[in-house]
Each structure stands twice: as structure tokens, then as C-alpha cells.
Coordinates of C-alpha atoms and ligand atoms in Angstrom, one line a residue:
Chain A
M1 CA 30.1 -22.0 -101.1
K2 CA 33.1 -23.3 -103.0
R3 CA 35.7 -25.0 -100.9
G4 CA 38.6 -22.8 -100.0
A5 CA 37.4 -19.7 -101.8
V6 CA 37.7 -17.6 -98.6
A7 CA 40.7 -17.5 -96.2
I8 CA 41.3 -16.2 -92.7
V9 CA 44.5 -14.1 -93.0
G10 CA 44.6 -12.5 -89.7
M11 CA 43.6 -13.3 -86.1
G12 CA 43.9 -11.1 -83.1
V13 CA 43.1 -12.3 -79.6
T14 CA 43.4 -10.3 -76.4
E15 CA 44.0 -11.8 -73.0
Q16 CA 41.0 -13.8 -72.0
R17 CA 40.3 -13.9 -68.3
R18 CA 38.0 -12.8 -65.6
G19 CA 37.9 -9.2 -64.4
I20 CA 40.0 -7.5 -67.0
G21 CA 38.2 -4.3 -66.4
A22 CA 38.1 -3.1 -70.0
R23 CA 34.9 -2.3 -71.9
P24 CA 33.9 -4.7 -74.8
L25 CA 34.5 -1.9 -77.3
E26 CA 38.1 -1.5 -76.1
L27 CA 38.7 -5.2 -76.2
R28 CA 37.6 -5.2 -79.8
R29 CA 39.9 -2.3 -80.5
Q30 CA 42.9 -4.1 -79.2
A31 CA 42.0 -7.4 -80.9
L32 CA 41.7 -5.5 -84.2
E33 CA 45.2 -4.1 -83.8
Y34 CA 46.5 -7.6 -83.1
A35 CA 44.7 -8.9 -86.2
L36 CA 45.9 -6.1 -88.5
A37 CA 49.5 -6.7 -87.3
D38 CA 49.1 -10.5 -87.8
A39 CA 47.9 -9.9 -91.4
G40 CA 50.4 -7.1 -92.1
I41 CA 47.8 -4.7 -93.3
G42 CA 46.4 -1.3 -92.3
R43 CA 42.9 -0.5 -91.0
D44 CA 42.1 1.2 -94.3
A45 CA 42.1 -2.2 -95.9
I46 CA 39.0 -3.2 -93.9
D47 CA 36.0 -2.7 -96.2
G48 CA 33.5 -4.8 -94.3
Y49 CA 32.8 -5.1 -90.6
I50 CA 30.7 -7.9 -88.9
H51 CA 30.1 -7.5 -85.3
A52 CA 29.1 -10.4 -83.0
S53 CA 26.3 -8.7 -81.1
H54 CA 25.7 -5.0 -81.7
E55 CA 26.8 -1.7 -80.2
R56 CA 26.6 1.5 -82.1
E57 CA 30.1 3.1 -81.5
D58 CA 32.4 0.5 -83.0
L59 CA 33.3 2.0 -86.3
R60 CA 34.0 5.4 -84.9
Y61 CA 36.1 4.2 -81.9
L62 CA 38.0 1.6 -84.0
G63 CA 38.8 4.2 -86.7
L64 CA 37.3 2.0 -89.5
S65 CA 35.7 3.2 -92.8
P66 CA 34.2 0.0 -94.3
N67 CA 31.3 -0.1 -96.8
F68 CA 29.1 -1.8 -94.3
S69 CA 28.8 -2.8 -90.7
W70 CA 26.5 -5.7 -89.9
P71 CA 25.4 -7.0 -86.5
V72 CA 24.9 -10.7 -86.0
Q73 CA 23.5 -12.3 -82.9
S74 CA 22.8 -16.0 -82.7
G75 CA 24.2 -16.6 -79.2
G76 CA 27.1 -19.0 -79.2
A77 CA 26.4 -19.8 -82.9
T78 CA 27.3 -16.2 -83.7
A79 CA 30.9 -17.1 -84.5
P80 CA 30.3 -19.5 -87.4
C81 CA 27.4 -17.3 -88.5
S82 CA 29.8 -14.3 -88.7
F83 CA 32.2 -16.3 -90.9
V84 CA 29.4 -17.3 -93.2
M85 CA 28.2 -13.7 -93.5
A86 CA 31.8 -12.6 -94.2
A87 CA 32.1 -15.3 -96.9
G88 CA 28.8 -14.1 -98.4
A89 CA 29.9 -10.5 -98.5
I90 CA 33.2 -11.5 -100.1
L91 CA 31.8 -13.9 -102.6
S92 CA 29.0 -11.5 -103.6
G93 CA 31.6 -8.8 -104.3
Q94 CA 30.6 -6.5 -101.4
A95 CA 34.0 -6.6 -99.7
E96 CA 37.5 -7.9 -100.1
M97 CA 38.7 -7.7 -96.5
V98 CA 36.1 -8.3 -93.8
A99 CA 36.7 -8.0 -90.0
C100 CA 34.6 -10.3 -87.8
A101 CA 34.8 -8.8 -84.3
Y102 CA 34.0 -10.1 -80.9
G103 CA 34.4 -8.6 -77.5
M104 CA 32.6 -9.2 -74.2
A105 CA 33.2 -8.4 -70.6
P106 CA 30.6 -10.3 -68.6
S107 CA 32.8 -10.5 -65.6
S108 CA 33.5 -6.8 -65.6
G109 CA 30.0 -5.6 -65.9
G110 CA 27.3 -6.0 -68.4
M111 CA 26.1 -8.0 -71.4
P112 CA 24.7 -6.3 -74.5
G113 CA 21.0 -5.5 -73.9
M114 CA 21.2 -6.6 -70.3
G115 CA 22.4 -3.4 -68.6
E116 CA 25.6 -2.5 -67.1
K117 CA 25.6 -5.2 -64.5
M118 CA 24.5 -8.6 -65.7
S119 CA 22.2 -10.4 -63.4
F120 CA 21.7 -14.1 -63.6
G121 CA 18.0 -13.4 -63.4
A122 CA 18.2 -12.0 -66.9
L123 CA 19.3 -15.4 -68.1
G124 CA 15.9 -17.0 -67.8
Y125 CA 14.6 -18.5 -71.0
G126 CA 11.0 -17.6 -71.3
Y127 CA 8.2 -18.6 -68.9
P128 CA 10.2 -21.4 -67.1
A129 CA 12.1 -18.6 -65.3
Q130 CA 8.9 -18.2 -63.2
V131 CA 9.6 -21.4 -61.5
G132 CA 13.3 -20.7 -61.0
M133 CA 14.7 -22.1 -64.2
I134 CA 17.5 -19.6 -64.7
G135 CA 20.9 -19.8 -66.2
A136 CA 22.4 -21.7 -69.1
A137 CA 23.5 -24.6 -66.8
S138 CA 19.9 -25.7 -66.3
A139 CA 19.1 -25.7 -70.0
H140 CA 22.0 -28.0 -70.6
A141 CA 21.3 -30.1 -67.5
L142 CA 18.0 -31.1 -69.0
H143 CA 19.9 -32.7 -71.9
A144 CA 22.4 -34.3 -69.5
R145 CA 19.7 -35.9 -67.3
W146 CA 18.0 -37.2 -70.4
H147 CA 21.3 -38.7 -71.7
M148 CA 22.1 -40.3 -68.3
D149 CA 18.7 -41.8 -67.9
R150 CA 18.5 -43.1 -71.5
Y151 CA 22.1 -44.4 -71.9
G152 CA 23.5 -44.8 -68.5
T153 CA 26.0 -42.0 -68.8
T154 CA 27.3 -41.2 -65.3
S155 CA 28.7 -38.3 -63.3
R156 CA 32.1 -39.9 -63.7
H157 CA 31.7 -39.8 -67.5
L158 CA 31.1 -36.1 -67.2
G159 CA 34.1 -35.9 -65.0
A160 CA 36.2 -37.6 -67.6
V161 CA 35.4 -34.7 -69.9
A162 CA 36.4 -32.2 -67.3
V163 CA 39.7 -33.9 -66.5
Q164 CA 40.6 -34.3 -70.1
L165 CA 39.9 -30.7 -70.9
R166 CA 42.0 -29.7 -67.9
D167 CA 44.8 -31.9 -69.0
H168 CA 44.8 -30.0 -72.3
A169 CA 44.7 -26.6 -70.6
V170 CA 47.4 -27.1 -67.9
G171 CA 50.3 -26.5 -70.4
R172 CA 48.6 -23.6 -72.3
P173 CA 49.5 -20.2 -70.7
D174 CA 46.4 -18.5 -72.2
A175 CA 44.0 -20.8 -70.4
I176 CA 42.5 -19.6 -67.1
T177 CA 43.4 -23.0 -65.5
F178 CA 47.0 -23.0 -66.7
G179 CA 49.1 -25.0 -64.3
Q180 CA 46.1 -26.3 -62.3
P181 CA 45.5 -30.0 -63.0
I182 CA 42.5 -31.8 -61.6
T183 CA 41.6 -35.5 -61.0
I184 CA 38.4 -37.4 -61.3
E185 CA 38.2 -37.3 -57.5
D186 CA 38.4 -33.5 -57.6
H187 CA 35.5 -33.6 -60.0
Q188 CA 33.4 -35.9 -57.8
A189 CA 34.1 -33.8 -54.8
S190 CA 33.2 -30.5 -56.4
P191 CA 29.8 -29.1 -55.3
M192 CA 26.6 -30.0 -57.1
V193 CA 25.3 -26.8 -58.8
V194 CA 22.5 -27.7 -61.1
D195 CA 22.1 -31.5 -61.1
P196 CA 23.8 -33.4 -62.7
F197 CA 26.3 -30.6 -63.1
R198 CA 29.0 -30.0 -60.5
M199 CA 31.0 -26.9 -60.4
L200 CA 33.8 -28.6 -62.5
D201 CA 31.3 -29.4 -65.2
C202 CA 30.6 -25.7 -65.9
C203 CA 32.6 -23.0 -67.7
R204 CA 33.0 -19.5 -66.2
D205 CA 32.4 -16.3 -68.1
T206 CA 35.6 -14.5 -69.0
D207 CA 36.4 -11.2 -70.6
G208 CA 38.2 -10.8 -73.9
G209 CA 38.2 -9.8 -77.5
A210 CA 38.9 -11.5 -80.8
V211 CA 39.0 -10.2 -84.4
F212 CA 39.4 -12.3 -87.6
L213 CA 40.2 -11.0 -91.0
L214 CA 38.7 -12.8 -94.0
T215 CA 39.5 -12.3 -97.6
T216 CA 39.5 -14.1 -100.9
A217 CA 41.9 -17.1 -101.4
E218 CA 43.5 -15.1 -104.3
R219 CA 44.3 -12.2 -102.1
A220 CA 45.5 -14.5 -99.3
R221 CA 48.1 -16.0 -101.7
T222 CA 49.6 -12.5 -102.3
M223 CA 50.0 -11.7 -98.6
A224 CA 53.5 -12.6 -97.8
G225 CA 54.2 -13.5 -94.2
T226 CA 50.7 -14.6 -93.4
R227 CA 49.6 -18.1 -92.6
P228 CA 46.2 -18.3 -94.2
V229 CA 43.6 -20.8 -92.9
Y230 CA 40.9 -21.7 -95.4
L231 CA 37.2 -22.0 -95.0
L232 CA 36.4 -25.3 -96.6
G233 CA 32.8 -25.8 -95.6
A234 CA 30.0 -24.4 -93.5
G235 CA 26.5 -25.5 -92.4
M236 CA 23.7 -24.5 -90.1
G237 CA 20.9 -26.4 -88.2
H238 CA 18.3 -25.2 -85.8
N239 CA 16.8 -27.3 -83.0
I240 CA 13.4 -25.5 -83.3
G241 CA 12.4 -28.2 -85.8
N242 CA 12.9 -30.8 -83.0
W243 CA 10.8 -28.6 -80.7
H244 CA 8.0 -28.8 -83.2
R245 CA 8.5 -32.5 -83.5
R246 CA 8.5 -32.8 -79.6
D247 CA 12.0 -34.4 -79.7
V248 CA 14.2 -31.7 -78.2
Y249 CA 16.1 -33.3 -75.3
P250 CA 17.8 -36.2 -77.2
H251 CA 19.4 -33.7 -79.5
H252 CA 22.3 -31.3 -78.9
D253 CA 20.9 -28.9 -81.5
D254 CA 20.0 -30.1 -84.9
I255 CA 23.5 -31.1 -86.0
A256 CA 22.6 -33.3 -88.9
P257 CA 21.9 -30.6 -91.6
A258 CA 24.8 -28.5 -90.4
K259 CA 27.2 -31.4 -90.6
A260 CA 25.9 -32.6 -94.0
R261 CA 26.2 -29.2 -95.7
A262 CA 29.7 -28.4 -94.2
F263 CA 31.2 -31.8 -95.2
A264 CA 29.6 -31.8 -98.6
Q265 CA 31.1 -28.4 -99.3
A266 CA 34.5 -29.4 -98.0
G267 CA 34.4 -32.7 -99.9
L268 CA 35.6 -34.4 -96.7
T269 CA 34.5 -37.2 -94.4
L270 CA 34.8 -37.5 -90.6
A271 CA 37.9 -39.7 -91.1
D272 CA 39.7 -36.7 -92.7
I273 CA 39.3 -34.5 -89.6
D274 CA 42.5 -34.1 -87.5
T275 CA 41.1 -32.2 -84.6
A276 CA 37.6 -31.1 -83.4
Q277 CA 36.9 -27.9 -81.5
F278 CA 33.4 -28.1 -80.0
Y279 CA 31.3 -25.4 -78.3
D280 CA 31.5 -26.8 -74.8
P281 CA 30.0 -24.6 -72.0
F282 CA 29.2 -27.8 -70.0
T283 CA 30.8 -31.3 -70.0
I284 CA 27.7 -32.9 -71.6
S285 CA 28.2 -30.8 -74.7
I286 CA 31.3 -32.7 -75.8
I287 CA 29.7 -36.1 -75.2
M288 CA 26.5 -35.3 -77.2
Q289 CA 28.4 -33.7 -80.0
L290 CA 30.9 -36.6 -80.4
E291 CA 27.9 -38.8 -80.8
Q292 CA 25.9 -36.6 -83.1
Y293 CA 28.8 -35.8 -85.4
G294 CA 29.4 -39.6 -85.5
F295 CA 32.8 -39.9 -83.8
C296 CA 31.2 -42.6 -81.7
A297 CA 27.8 -44.4 -81.4
P298 CA 24.8 -42.8 -79.7
G299 CA 25.1 -43.2 -75.9
H300 CA 28.9 -44.0 -76.1
G301 CA 30.2 -40.5 -75.7
G302 CA 31.0 -40.9 -72.0
P303 CA 33.0 -44.1 -72.3
F304 CA 34.7 -42.7 -75.5
V305 CA 36.1 -39.8 -73.5
A306 CA 36.9 -41.9 -70.5
D307 CA 39.0 -44.1 -72.8
G308 CA 41.0 -41.2 -74.0
G309 CA 39.1 -40.6 -77.3
I310 CA 39.5 -36.9 -77.3
G311 CA 43.1 -36.8 -75.9
L312 CA 46.1 -35.9 -78.1
S313 CA 46.6 -39.6 -79.0
G314 CA 42.9 -40.5 -79.1
R315 CA 40.5 -41.0 -82.0
I316 CA 39.8 -37.3 -82.4
P317 CA 41.8 -34.8 -80.3
S318 CA 39.2 -32.3 -79.2
N319 CA 39.1 -28.9 -77.5
T320 CA 42.8 -29.0 -77.2
G321 CA 43.0 -25.5 -75.6
G322 CA 40.9 -26.7 -72.7
G323 CA 37.7 -25.5 -74.4
Q324 CA 35.4 -23.1 -72.7
I325 CA 35.4 -25.0 -69.5
S326 CA 39.2 -25.0 -68.8
G327 CA 40.5 -22.6 -71.5
F328 CA 38.5 -19.4 -71.7
Y329 CA 34.9 -18.4 -72.6
A330 CA 35.0 -16.3 -75.8
A331 CA 31.5 -17.6 -76.7
G332 CA 31.6 -19.5 -80.0
F333 CA 34.9 -17.9 -80.8
T334 CA 36.8 -20.2 -78.4
P335 CA 36.6 -23.2 -80.8
L336 CA 37.5 -21.1 -83.8
I337 CA 40.5 -19.5 -82.1
E338 CA 41.9 -23.0 -81.1
A339 CA 41.2 -24.5 -84.6
I340 CA 43.1 -21.7 -86.3
R341 CA 46.0 -22.0 -83.8
Q342 CA 46.1 -25.8 -84.6
L343 CA 46.1 -25.2 -88.3
R344 CA 48.8 -22.6 -87.9
D345 CA 50.9 -24.9 -85.8
E346 CA 50.6 -22.5 -82.9
A347 CA 48.9 -24.7 -80.3
G348 CA 51.9 -25.2 -78.0
T349 CA 51.8 -28.2 -75.7
T350 CA 48.7 -29.6 -77.3
Q351 CA 49.6 -29.2 -80.9
V352 CA 48.2 -32.0 -83.0
K353 CA 51.1 -33.0 -85.2
G354 CA 50.5 -32.1 -88.9
A355 CA 46.9 -30.9 -88.3
R356 CA 45.4 -30.1 -91.7
F357 CA 41.6 -30.2 -91.2
A358 CA 39.7 -28.9 -88.2
L359 CA 36.0 -29.3 -87.4
T360 CA 34.5 -26.5 -85.3
S361 CA 31.0 -25.9 -83.8
G362 CA 29.0 -23.1 -82.4
H363 CA 25.7 -23.3 -80.5
G364 CA 23.3 -20.7 -79.2
L365 CA 20.3 -18.5 -79.3
N366 CA 16.8 -19.3 -78.3
G367 CA 14.2 -19.8 -80.9
G368 CA 11.4 -21.1 -78.7
V369 CA 11.1 -21.7 -74.9
Q370 CA 14.6 -23.0 -74.5
N371 CA 17.0 -25.7 -75.6
T372 CA 16.0 -24.9 -79.2
W373 CA 19.4 -23.7 -80.1
S374 CA 21.0 -22.8 -83.4
H375 CA 24.0 -24.8 -84.5
G376 CA 26.8 -23.9 -86.8
T377 CA 29.6 -26.1 -88.3
L378 CA 32.7 -24.8 -89.9
I379 CA 35.4 -26.9 -91.4
L380 CA 38.8 -25.1 -91.7
G381 CA 41.9 -26.2 -93.5
A382 CA 45.6 -25.4 -93.5
D383 CA 45.4 -25.6 -97.3
A384 CA 42.7 -24.7 -99.8
Chain B
M1 CA -11.7 -6.8 -92.4
T2 CA -9.2 -9.6 -92.2
P3 CA -9.3 -11.9 -95.3
P4 CA -10.5 -15.5 -94.8
G5 CA -7.8 -17.8 -93.5
I6 CA -5.7 -15.0 -92.0
A7 CA -5.9 -14.7 -88.3
P8 CA -6.7 -11.2 -86.9
L9 CA -3.9 -9.7 -84.9
V10 CA -3.8 -10.9 -81.3
K11 CA -3.6 -7.9 -79.1
G12 CA -1.3 -8.0 -76.0
D13 CA 0.2 -11.2 -74.7
P14 CA -0.7 -14.2 -76.9
D15 CA -0.4 -16.5 -73.8
A16 CA -2.8 -14.4 -71.7
P17 CA -5.8 -16.8 -72.0
F18 CA -3.6 -19.5 -70.4
W19 CA -2.6 -17.4 -67.4
E20 CA -6.1 -15.9 -67.0
A21 CA -7.8 -19.3 -67.0
W22 CA -5.3 -20.7 -64.4
A23 CA -5.6 -17.6 -62.2
A24 CA -9.4 -17.5 -62.3
E25 CA -10.4 -21.2 -62.0
E26 CA -7.2 -23.3 -62.1
R27 CA -8.2 -24.4 -65.6
F28 CA -5.2 -25.7 -67.6
L29 CA -5.5 -24.7 -71.2
L30 CA -3.6 -25.5 -74.3
H31 CA -3.6 -23.9 -77.8
R32 CA -5.2 -26.4 -80.2
C33 CA -5.5 -26.5 -84.0
A34 CA -9.2 -27.1 -85.0
I35 CA -8.1 -28.7 -88.2
C36 CA -5.5 -31.3 -87.2
G37 CA -6.0 -31.4 -83.4
R38 CA -2.4 -30.6 -82.6
H39 CA -1.9 -29.0 -79.2
D40 CA 0.7 -26.4 -78.4
W41 CA 2.2 -24.5 -75.5
P42 CA 3.1 -21.6 -75.4
A43 CA 0.7 -20.0 -78.0
S44 CA 1.9 -21.0 -81.4
C45 CA 1.0 -21.2 -85.0
C46 CA 0.2 -24.8 -86.1
V47 CA 3.1 -25.8 -88.2
E48 CA 0.6 -27.0 -90.8
H49 CA -2.3 -24.6 -90.5
G50 CA -1.1 -21.3 -89.1
L51 CA -2.7 -19.3 -86.3
A52 CA -6.2 -19.0 -87.8
A53 CA -7.1 -22.5 -86.8
M54 CA -5.8 -22.2 -83.2
T55 CA -8.2 -22.0 -80.1
W56 CA -7.6 -22.3 -76.4
V57 CA -9.1 -25.6 -75.0
E58 CA -9.1 -27.3 -71.6
A59 CA -6.4 -30.0 -71.3
S60 CA -6.0 -32.9 -68.9
G61 CA -3.2 -31.4 -66.9
G62 CA -1.4 -34.8 -66.8
G63 CA 1.8 -36.1 -68.3
V64 CA 5.1 -37.7 -67.7
V65 CA 8.5 -36.3 -66.7
D66 CA 10.6 -36.2 -69.9
T67 CA 13.7 -34.8 -68.1
Y68 CA 14.5 -32.7 -65.1
T69 CA 17.2 -30.9 -63.1
V70 CA 17.6 -30.1 -59.5
F71 CA 18.9 -26.6 -58.5
H72 CA 21.3 -26.7 -55.6
R73 CA 22.2 -23.1 -56.0
A74 CA 20.0 -20.0 -56.0
Y75 CA 20.7 -17.8 -58.9
T76 CA 18.6 -14.9 -57.5
A77 CA 18.1 -13.9 -53.8
G78 CA 14.4 -14.6 -54.1
L79 CA 15.1 -18.3 -54.7
A80 CA 17.4 -18.8 -51.8
S81 CA 14.8 -20.4 -49.6
A82 CA 13.6 -22.7 -52.4
V83 CA 16.8 -24.8 -53.0
P84 CA 17.1 -27.6 -53.6
Y85 CA 14.2 -27.6 -56.0
T86 CA 13.3 -29.6 -59.1
V87 CA 12.5 -28.2 -62.4
A88 CA 10.9 -30.7 -64.8
V89 CA 10.0 -30.8 -68.4
V90 CA 6.6 -32.6 -68.5
R91 CA 5.5 -34.2 -71.7
L92 CA 1.8 -33.5 -71.5
D93 CA -0.6 -36.2 -72.5
E94 CA -1.8 -33.9 -75.4
G95 CA 1.8 -33.7 -76.7
P96 CA 3.5 -30.4 -75.8
Y97 CA 6.3 -29.9 -73.3
F98 CA 5.5 -28.0 -70.1
H99 CA 8.3 -26.6 -67.9
T100 CA 7.3 -26.5 -64.3
R101 CA 8.5 -27.2 -60.7
L102 CA 7.7 -30.6 -59.2
V103 CA 6.4 -30.3 -55.6
E104 CA 5.3 -32.8 -52.9
V105 CA 8.2 -35.0 -53.9
A106 CA 11.8 -35.1 -52.8
P107 CA 14.3 -34.3 -55.5
D108 CA 16.0 -37.7 -55.2
A109 CA 12.6 -39.4 -55.6
V110 CA 12.1 -37.9 -59.1
C111 CA 12.8 -40.0 -62.1
T112 CA 12.2 -39.6 -65.8
G113 CA 9.1 -41.3 -67.0
M114 CA 7.1 -40.8 -63.8
R115 CA 3.5 -39.7 -64.2
V116 CA 2.7 -36.3 -62.8
R117 CA -0.3 -33.9 -62.9
V118 CA -1.0 -30.3 -62.2
R119 CA -1.7 -29.5 -58.6
R120 CA -5.0 -27.8 -57.9
G121 CA -6.4 -26.2 -54.7
A122 CA -3.2 -25.0 -53.3
G123 CA -3.4 -21.4 -54.6
D124 CA -0.4 -21.8 -56.9
A125 CA 0.1 -18.7 -59.0
F126 CA 2.0 -20.9 -61.6
P127 CA 0.7 -24.4 -62.4
L128 CA 3.0 -26.7 -60.4
F129 CA 3.0 -30.4 -60.8
I130 CA 2.9 -33.3 -58.3
P131 CA 3.3 -37.1 -58.7
D132 CA 0.2 -38.7 -60.0
R133 CA -0.2 -41.4 -57.4
A134 CA -3.6 -42.4 -58.6
F135 CA -2.2 -43.7 -61.8
Ligands
ZN401 ZN1 -3.1 -27.9 -87.6

């Protein structure tokens, strides 16, 4: 992919919170309307539709008439995957204006393919569910325990992540923890859920929708009144290779190939990145990704965060909207939404001054027993 | 007739031989490549040689704890009486990971690197692991 050939010219985000009570389809409908208004175009301009997950009624209910409608499901990596699919459709001449749509309502009943009422029992990853290994927290806890025992990372290091994310979220009205600061003592006092994760190490599911409109850079330049954000680079990696090599738990996904491809396409290095928005369902996710992207040395992620490394004045301001843990859980779209807000200078109290380049990550799906996740990296820019 | 080198279709659950051997005689099997000797679990293609070379063989049932987690919360009603319980990823001596529950050891006595082995003679429907004190 050529750097900057594709731009995001519209973003629509519904409210993101628990118990909204609307269906996912309706959340996508409202997000689409916001995105169309943001881009200043009509729904007839949409000639491609990419749906994170898959339900059959979208095009009819949303009143769209595109030339194609593609489902994509790679768990929390779906967000970067959907942008790559949109870029592929645009650059292969299949579409000029692609809508990437997300909408979920896990706290109002039901996940795609899991019935109307989601049960946690459905979140078992293969045969380990038979011994009670259920839920995403345990899958990430295995990485966290490995990291603690290998490097000496502590519960207070995990707590430093939680406190920093909350510091970011308290001034952001769209965050579910807006106006609710916490201290490290609050973290240490919060109940142990799945060791080593306490309640405050974990995100909570929220309902919400988000739609992004992607087009060519040429078209973006003709759209007066929009604030295009450019897709500079993209890369993918899959941890199943580490499963085959029997080396899963030291790795938060297989980030190396995703990072290498994305940075090569963008023609940038880590030093160019102004802000990082990581997929962060649990506190360990930030620590391991900081290390594996190279913002700090292996094993140093905990102290790096405790020393303010991801704060607004730190080495790499990260998850500035509070991330999934303190902001809201829109799966892999949480990091993308915040990166786009940063590059459009719309990030409010946690705006990184003059942010031009943002790194984002997504992580998800299950290619083996568990912990064999897919990883996606996108680098976005305020200019092409 | 399946051409040479192409494994015939496995009917039903590919992991069935593992569960049947455990249920019948508490034998702990792994899927092994006859060409390179690589062991796998669950049933897999050998990354070098495909499915044709794989057979089920008896394994030692021993290994070390690679990592683990302790559940302090029951995610289903059926697990309420079990908490706190330890789920461990055992790195079997033959190489593959095996996810299981550690029993006969308090959660706070578990550590990574400890030797464990499959428990036999307790009527476990699933192969659970215990500390290998003989080691
Ligand atoms: Zn082989």
C-alpha cells in the first residue's frame, strides 16, 4: 500500500456506555448518520460496505445501495482489518467511498452468533473451558503471570497502568469513568478477579456504534469542510506461529511483522510517532505492547508506565481517551476513534499538542486453543 | 482411494482418540508425527509433514508449569463451588502445551517452572495435574 493513498474523511461515533438498550443494527444506523454528516455527503455516495462482524439486515435497514457488503471478523483485530479491506477495495478500483461499520450491544443482550443473551460460558476458548478457563481475562492473565514471573513486573505496575488510563479519562466526557479518578491504593484494594488481575485491571463491555468513511486521497482533497486523516501504513501478524514454535506466552501477539510492514509503508520510525493507541482490554496489554513495539526494553514496561512514560508529557502519550479500561469498549475501534480524534485536534483535555502521527493496534480472534491472537497495526497521519 | 501422502478424512471429532483413551484407561495420548517425531495437542497437522504422518501415541503425562492463573470469581453457576481454582498451562515433556486445572496444591503454592504430572486413579473425567513430588 502506498503511504497516504487512502483517507478517512468521516467518523461517526454514538454514545458508548453500558445498557443503552438499542440493537447493534440501530447503533450502526445512528453512527452512519453521524459519519455522513461529518463528511458532508449523502448515503448514496457509499459504494462499499464493510461490516465488523456479520448480520444480514444492515444494507436494507441503513438504506444503503453499495456494490458490495463484506463481513470481517477477526475479534479485536477486526478494526484494522476492516480498514485494510477498505483500502484494498479502493485501491483495486472496486469502490470510491467505503463505510466501515461497527455496532455492538453486549451489555444490552447478545453478541453475534452467541444468542440474544450473552453468557460468559460462551467465552471459553476451546477445550480449556472444561476446567473452568472461561472469559478473556484468564487468557490475558496467563501472559501477565508469565511476565511477572519472568521480569518481576508487579501488581503495582499493573496498577500504574490503570491509574494512568483513569487520569486520561477523567476529563473526557465520553469516557465511562469521566470525573471518577482513582489512586494506586484503590487499585490495590480492588478485588482479585482472575489472578493477577483485579477488578481495576479489566475493561467492561459497553454498547455503542462507530462508522468510518474511507476514500481516495484525491477525493479527500476535494471535500471542503472535512478533516481527512490519512492511512500511512498497515501490517498484520498472527500469534499462531508462536503456538507452533511453543513460544506463546512471552508474546502479546506476533507484533514484529505487523510493526515492520506498517512502518515500512509509512516510511516512519518509532521516534516519529506522537501518540500510541493500543488495544487494551487488560492492564498487561499496554505493558507488553510498549515493549514489543520497542518504546521500552523487554521487561521494562511496568516501570516505564509507573514513571509516567505514557502520560501526556511522557515518552509516548498512549491511550489518551482512557483506552478500553477507562474510556469505553468499542472492541478494536476504541484505539482508532481516539487516534483520529487526536489527529483532528479533537481530543479535549488529553490532546497531544501538534499530534501528526498516531500508532494504533488491534488484537483478537482465536486461531488455535487460545492466546493465539491476530494483531493489526495501523499508522495514521494528519497529513498524507 | 486416497492418493499416497494425503491423509484420509478424519470422521467426527479429531481429538476423540485422546478423550477415549483417557476415559477408558487413563492413558494420556498425544498426536505425533512419524517422520520428525514432533508431538502435538490438540490434534494437528505437523507443520512440516501434514496430517498423513500423525498418529496417537502414549505420552509421559509429565511437564512443567509454563504459566497459570487463579480464578477468584465463578463465571458460570456450575463453577461457584470451585473457586479459587488454578488453571495452568503445562509444557509437556514432549513439547506441547496442555491447559488443565492444578489440584492437590493450594493456589498460593503454585509457581511457574514447578514439575507436575497427570493425576491417575481419582476418576477424573478430564486429565487434571498435580505436583510431581517424586521429581
Ligand atoms: Zn513432522
